[in-house]
Amino acid sequence: MNAGLLVALAVLVPLAGAGLIALSGRWPNLRETITVFTAVLLFIVNILLAVLVLDGETPALHVAEPVEGVPFAFAIEPLGMLFGLVASFLWIVNSVYSIGYMRGNKEGHQTRFYVCFAVALASTMGLAFSANLFTLFVFYEALTLSTYPLVTHAGTEKAVRAGRVYLGILISTSIVFLLTAILIVWQQTGTLTFAPGGILQGRVSDALGLILLVLFMYGIGKAALMPIHPWLPAAMVAPTPVSALLHAVAVVKAGVFTVVKVIVYVFGLDYLQNLGGSEWLLYVSGATIIVASVIALQADNLKRRLAYSTVSQLSYVIMAAALFTPMAVAGAVLHIAAHAFGKITLFFAAGSIYTAAHKTEVSQLDGIGRRMPWTMAAFGIGALSMIGLPLTAGFVSKWYFLSGALDTRSVVTICVIFASTLLNAGYFLPIVYRAFFRPAPEGGPHDDHGEAPFPIVLALTVTAAGTIILFLMPQLPLALARAVVGG
Amino acid sequence: MADHLPILQVILPLIAAPLCLLVRHALACWLIATLVSWLCLAIAVLLLHQVLDGGTIRYQLGNWVAPWGIEYVVDRLNGFILVIVAAIGAVVAPYALRSIDSELPERQIGLFYVMYLLCLAGLLGITITGDAFNVFVFLEISSLSSYALISMGRHRKALHAAYQYLVMGTIGATFFLIGVGLLYMMTGTLNMADLADQLKPLAGSRIVLAAFGFIVVGMGLKLAVFPLHLWLPNAYAHAPSTVSVFLAGTATKVSLYVVLRFIFTVFGFEFSFVNQPLGPALLVLAIAGIVVCSLVAIYQDNVKRLLAWSSVAQIGYMLLGLSFATAIGLQAGLLHMFNHAIIKAGLFLAMGCVFLRLGSCRIEAIAGVGRQMPWTMMGFLLCGLSLIGVPPTAGFVSKWYLVLAALEKGWWPVAALIVLTSLLAVVYVWKVVEVAWFRDPPGTAGRIGEAPLAMLVPLWIMVGANLWFGLETSGNVDVARAAATALMGAVQ
């Protein structure tokens, strides 16, 4: 099939799906069938594209040219392909999960929920496949706007307030910093198109390069670098499938994906290696990893703990990329995939516990593993992947990250990795311990529950299995990651 | 026939107006008005086409040779403006059928179309004429008819708003006339091209300087330059919905055209920007207008008023482009003039639909309306995004060029300001969107339906235009560039 058409389909399939979902709102079964069908179709499109990309091709599509020299265009390179594959695959699983969750909790406005979800995925695809900063920016904003109704889904005062934080931080950082950075790049280089090796080399002064790095890193609010992370914990008021797919995979990964993309294809690794002062990113991301982990350690609310864990894990990707070596960047790319599978499993488990037992706090989970063995087993696997132990995907990415750190002899990085591994263990293992080894409290209000509904259990089993499979067979993501850094 | 297009452009609506007065039947008047509006658009497009192909058209009225006779001149700049005005008219006319029907008493409907056609004729006339005094004549035609149009608003406040506009508008028109009179006194001619020639040796004259001041300030009043804008929010807020759409899309644009025509063609770049500090003066007013009026817009509790305040702020962006006194800045200003016309028309069209169903545009009244009128509010949202300047909408393109123009001059703070003030637009657009989509309707509200197709189609034409000109910009950008270089080139 024509490559350009496939690229167009990657954005149009979820959009068309959104239209059909809106029309079929009156018939829930049909609506959910369309959602799952759209997700499967999108994944197939991504696989077909991946075949082309692995062959060394760059599927591309030029749509229009609103401003001279700045086309609205797509071009798929390995990094975007990996992101597209992960997001579209997890959308299928998440759709199945959503059915169980939304029905199990009798949530309102379900049609709006599924429509916005599909639009968010369309934005994610557009972002992953964009050929230049301009196109990326368009979809970056579209992703923010389409996920806002999902964050405020409950419609309560608390949800609306959280929505304002979400929108306020993401939109203002993107317009004030990211757009400015894009404009400066355009002004200085006359191009916005991503190119291997970057486009800034020899075109901007060192001082301006450093300013641009700051503007980009803080303009990409979705990467949740401290102190612009509060939108992520705020977004946890959303229904769990939203937190799972969007705030563990699509939105936050869009953030770190953009970070890696900018570092590799706008700045270029060589340029950044020789740019004095660019180490600040290493320190800031390292600090984010540690501080977020400490906050997670103290959080009793399970989703809040997961959210801060995400903030910390996102900075893993940024820190790995900030080493500016091919090996570490490969680790960053792999971590995008690895963390996606692990964290979505954890969120699925949290939602499963909420649906079956209506429990939201860590301290309520004593003995729950006996009633919900599948859920808590999957949670355990996700936790191991976060810590980065072998047999889980987290190990693979951490391996590359650590190798990169050793190559560059970056003591700070190595210390941060070890400290954060301990902290991760410190806030995840007690949950597993409570669930399986502590006795359930006597006569609690909701202790007559069993496992969550079948779609939920199915979904979290699949992602937990995926976490292990990625460890056993990391060839595909590895191939794409190597292609990103040209190794 | 093709030779007489310039006069047909004006004479058609001018003759159709009394025809409507004779007919008085609502539906028949509407048919005439719609037909004439569409014909005007066709003529404007043909004219622009001719100009782009064959250069400036000069049409001698009654074969009286200029500078004695009145001359109509169409070049790239006003060819572009003619298309904007006529296009807004062509979209508004079909929309008026249902909207006016619900907002005006039966006996006024025929009169509405009379006034509308006169206003259209006036605006097209101002744009097309090459004669300074003729501008004043058409200015009065369009102004008087727009006072009447605004006063037709359903609320008593409309009368007050119209009166306020009448006072301010008359002062503006009088200033303009004094300016033209002074020029006539000095040169003995009223033809713009001739004036330009005769004024060259008179650059040091104080009388010419006074004329310059009177004309710029007078048109500044009509254009609603901050701080001469006070009439505008009331006028837009209380006028019938259709009138708000029409005026928002055309009136201020035409006034801006007159300013451009005088400062570039008649007085000349040298006189306006080198001898007089027009650039810095406009820069200060533009920035003040953008910041102050955007902030005021945030605190409005009526959506139409909010949009009106935003209009004043957007006029600031156009003037900002002009104040750079560079070709690219002027191009950005012209582009924003075009884009703002389709953006604001779209937004007011959406509000007209809401007003039809709810009878109010107050923020609290529109709670939850997004679910009941999804097409209308989706249109509002898309045009709102364009107003903010989110790609891939038209608003983005003009802001992009504005920022580029600022960077070209090396004015970093101004570029930053353009980006930052877009955030203010985010706040006031989102204020409406949030209430409309995410708040539950007041308990008393009954079930209301979507707006009728006759109103939705015009709205979505504008929405489509916003998206189209956000992606496929070669047409309007090229015309704006050609017009800008022509204006700058004529003097450099």
PDB file of N, CA and C in Angstrom, chain A residues 151-189:
ATOM      1  N   VAL A 151      -9.983  14.691  31.831  1.00  0.00           N
ATOM      2  CA  VAL A 151      -9.521  14.990  33.188  1.00  0.00           C
ATOM      3  C   VAL A 151     -10.691  15.475  34.044  1.00  0.00           C
ATOM      4  N   THR A 152     -11.522  16.334  33.466  1.00  0.00           N
ATOM      5  CA  THR A 152     -12.638  16.893  34.244  1.00  0.00           C
ATOM      6  C   THR A 152     -13.878  16.020  34.131  1.00  0.00           C
ATOM      7  N   HIS A 153     -13.692  14.765  33.750  1.00  0.00           N
ATOM      8  CA  HIS A 153     -14.837  13.904  33.447  1.00  0.00           C
ATOM      9  C   HIS A 153     -15.892  13.893  34.552  1.00  0.00           C
ATOM     10  N   ALA A 154     -15.447  13.832  35.806  1.00  0.00           N
ATOM     11  CA  ALA A 154     -16.417  13.725  36.892  1.00  0.00           C
ATOM     12  C   ALA A 154     -17.300  14.960  36.988  1.00  0.00           C
ATOM     13  N   GLY A 155     -16.783  16.128  36.536  1.00  0.00           N
ATOM     14  CA  GLY A 155     -17.599  17.339  36.546  1.00  0.00           C
ATOM     15  C   GLY A 155     -17.740  17.960  37.918  1.00  0.00           C
ATOM     16  N   THR A 156     -17.075  17.410  38.930  1.00  0.00           N
ATOM     17  CA  THR A 156     -17.156  17.987  40.276  1.00  0.00           C
ATOM     18  C   THR A 156     -16.259  19.213  40.348  1.00  0.00           C
ATOM     19  N   GLU A 157     -16.461  19.967  41.430  1.00  0.00           N
ATOM     20  CA  GLU A 157     -15.665  21.176  41.638  1.00  0.00           C
ATOM     21  C   GLU A 157     -14.182  20.831  41.637  1.00  0.00           C
ATOM     22  N   LYS A 158     -13.851  19.717  42.289  1.00  0.00           N
ATOM     23  CA  LYS A 158     -12.458  19.294  42.390  1.00  0.00           C
ATOM     24  C   LYS A 158     -11.899  18.979  41.003  1.00  0.00           C
ATOM     25  N   ALA A 159     -12.707  18.299  40.209  1.00  0.00           N
ATOM     26  CA  ALA A 159     -12.239  17.897  38.879  1.00  0.00           C
ATOM     27  C   ALA A 159     -12.011  19.130  38.008  1.00  0.00           C
ATOM     28  N   VAL A 160     -12.941  20.097  38.106  1.00  0.00           N
ATOM     29  CA  VAL A 160     -12.801  21.298  37.278  1.00  0.00           C
ATOM     30  C   VAL A 160     -11.562  22.083  37.695  1.00  0.00           C
ATOM     31  N   ARG A 161     -11.325  22.129  39.005  1.00  0.00           N
ATOM     32  CA  ARG A 161     -10.147  22.839  39.475  1.00  0.00           C
ATOM     33  C   ARG A 161      -8.874  22.147  38.982  1.00  0.00           C
ATOM     34  N   ALA A 162      -8.865  20.837  39.064  1.00  0.00           N
ATOM     35  CA  ALA A 162      -7.714  20.081  38.568  1.00  0.00           C
ATOM     36  C   ALA A 162      -7.542  20.322  37.063  1.00  0.00           C
ATOM     37  N   GLY A 163      -8.677  20.386  36.367  1.00  0.00           N
ATOM     38  CA  GLY A 163      -8.626  20.626  34.926  1.00  0.00           C
ATOM     39  C   GLY A 163      -7.978  21.957  34.621  1.00  0.00           C
ATOM     40  N   ARG A 164      -8.247  22.956  35.468  1.00  0.00           N
ATOM     41  CA  ARG A 164      -7.644  24.260  35.232  1.00  0.00           C
ATOM     42  C   ARG A 164      -6.130  24.219  35.411  1.00  0.00           C
ATOM     43  N   VAL A 165      -5.700  23.497  36.437  1.00  0.00           N
ATOM     44  CA  VAL A 165      -4.255  23.354  36.641  1.00  0.00           C
ATOM     45  C   VAL A 165      -3.648  22.670  35.416  1.00  0.00           C
ATOM     46  N   TYR A 166      -4.319  21.608  34.976  1.00  0.00           N
ATOM     47  CA  TYR A 166      -3.849  20.812  33.842  1.00  0.00           C
ATOM     48  C   TYR A 166      -3.684  21.690  32.605  1.00  0.00           C
ATOM     49  N   LEU A 167      -4.783  22.352  32.263  1.00  0.00           N
ATOM     50  CA  LEU A 167      -4.783  23.183  31.066  1.00  0.00           C
ATOM     51  C   LEU A 167      -3.851  24.376  31.243  1.00  0.00           C
ATOM     52  N   GLY A 168      -3.909  24.993  32.410  1.00  0.00           N
ATOM     53  CA  GLY A 168      -3.119  26.192  32.657  1.00  0.00           C
ATOM     54  C   GLY A 168      -1.637  25.921  32.467  1.00  0.00           C
ATOM     55  N   ILE A 169      -1.142  24.866  33.099  1.00  0.00           N
ATOM     56  CA  ILE A 169       0.298  24.600  33.020  1.00  0.00           C
ATOM     57  C   ILE A 169       0.678  24.162  31.607  1.00  0.00           C
ATOM     58  N   LEU A 170      -0.087  23.222  31.062  1.00  0.00           N
ATOM     59  CA  LEU A 170       0.330  22.675  29.767  1.00  0.00           C
ATOM     60  C   LEU A 170       0.241  23.720  28.657  1.00  0.00           C
ATOM     61  N   ILE A 171      -0.853  24.481  28.640  1.00  0.00           N
ATOM     62  CA  ILE A 171      -0.994  25.458  27.554  1.00  0.00           C
ATOM     63  C   ILE A 171      -0.008  26.602  27.728  1.00  0.00           C
ATOM     64  N   SER A 172       0.117  27.106  28.963  1.00  0.00           N
ATOM     65  CA  SER A 172       0.965  28.293  29.090  1.00  0.00           C
ATOM     66  C   SER A 172       2.431  27.943  28.864  1.00  0.00           C
ATOM     67  N   THR A 173       2.897  26.799  29.373  1.00  0.00           N
ATOM     68  CA  THR A 173       4.306  26.474  29.098  1.00  0.00           C
ATOM     69  C   THR A 173       4.506  26.274  27.602  1.00  0.00           C
ATOM     70  N   SER A 174       3.547  25.635  26.944  1.00  0.00           N
ATOM     71  CA  SER A 174       3.768  25.346  25.521  1.00  0.00           C
ATOM     72  C   SER A 174       3.773  26.625  24.700  1.00  0.00           C
ATOM     73  N   ILE A 175       2.917  27.581  25.064  1.00  0.00           N
ATOM     74  CA  ILE A 175       2.882  28.804  24.255  1.00  0.00           C
ATOM     75  C   ILE A 175       4.047  29.715  24.618  1.00  0.00           C
ATOM     76  N   VAL A 176       4.289  29.877  25.915  1.00  0.00           N
ATOM     77  CA  VAL A 176       5.304  30.854  26.315  1.00  0.00           C
ATOM     78  C   VAL A 176       6.714  30.343  25.995  1.00  0.00           C
ATOM     79  N   PHE A 177       6.995  29.088  26.302  1.00  0.00           N
ATOM     80  CA  PHE A 177       8.362  28.599  26.111  1.00  0.00           C
ATOM     81  C   PHE A 177       8.542  27.843  24.800  1.00  0.00           C
ATOM     82  N   LEU A 178       7.659  26.842  24.582  1.00  0.00           N
ATOM     83  CA  LEU A 178       7.879  25.973  23.422  1.00  0.00           C
ATOM     84  C   LEU A 178       7.722  26.737  22.112  1.00  0.00           C
ATOM     85  N   LEU A 179       6.639  27.501  22.020  1.00  0.00           N
ATOM     86  CA  LEU A 179       6.408  28.247  20.778  1.00  0.00           C
ATOM     87  C   LEU A 179       7.527  29.267  20.554  1.00  0.00           C
ATOM     88  N   THR A 180       7.943  29.917  21.637  1.00  0.00           N
ATOM     89  CA  THR A 180       9.052  30.869  21.512  1.00  0.00           C
ATOM     90  C   THR A 180      10.298  30.157  21.000  1.00  0.00           C
ATOM     91  N   ALA A 181      10.573  28.994  21.584  1.00  0.00           N
ATOM     92  CA  ALA A 181      11.748  28.243  21.152  1.00  0.00           C
ATOM     93  C   ALA A 181      11.638  27.902  19.666  1.00  0.00           C
ATOM     94  N   ILE A 182      10.449  27.473  19.249  1.00  0.00           N
ATOM     95  CA  ILE A 182      10.253  27.108  17.844  1.00  0.00           C
ATOM     96  C   ILE A 182      10.498  28.326  16.957  1.00  0.00           C
ATOM     97  N   LEU A 183       9.956  29.471  17.404  1.00  0.00           N
ATOM     98  CA  LEU A 183      10.136  30.693  16.612  1.00  0.00           C
ATOM     99  C   LEU A 183      11.608  31.067  16.505  1.00  0.00           C
ATOM    100  N   ILE A 184      12.329  30.907  17.608  1.00  0.00           N
ATOM    101  CA  ILE A 184      13.748  31.260  17.562  1.00  0.00           C
ATOM    102  C   ILE A 184      14.483  30.327  16.608  1.00  0.00           C
ATOM    103  N   VAL A 185      14.153  29.040  16.681  1.00  0.00           N
ATOM    104  CA  VAL A 185      14.808  28.087  15.777  1.00  0.00           C
ATOM    105  C   VAL A 185      14.550  28.498  14.330  1.00  0.00           C
ATOM    106  N   TRP A 186      13.303  28.863  14.070  1.00  0.00           N
ATOM    107  CA  TRP A 186      12.936  29.270  12.702  1.00  0.00           C
ATOM    108  C   TRP A 186      13.702  30.524  12.283  1.00  0.00           C
ATOM    109  N   GLN A 187      13.737  31.468  13.225  1.00  0.00           N
ATOM    110  CA  GLN A 187      14.403  32.730  12.940  1.00  0.00           C
ATOM    111  C   GLN A 187      15.887  32.519  12.655  1.00  0.00           C
ATOM    112  N   GLN A 188      16.508  31.612  13.419  1.00  0.00           N
ATOM    113  CA  GLN A 188      17.953  31.431  13.301  1.00  0.00           C
ATOM    114  C   GLN A 188      18.347  30.527  12.142  1.00  0.00           C
ATOM    115  N   THR A 189      17.538  29.468  11.902  1.00  0.00           N
ATOM    116  CA  THR A 189      17.985  28.465  10.940  1.00  0.00           C
ATOM    117  C   THR A 189      17.169  28.470   9.655  1.00  0.00           C
TER     118      THR A 189
END
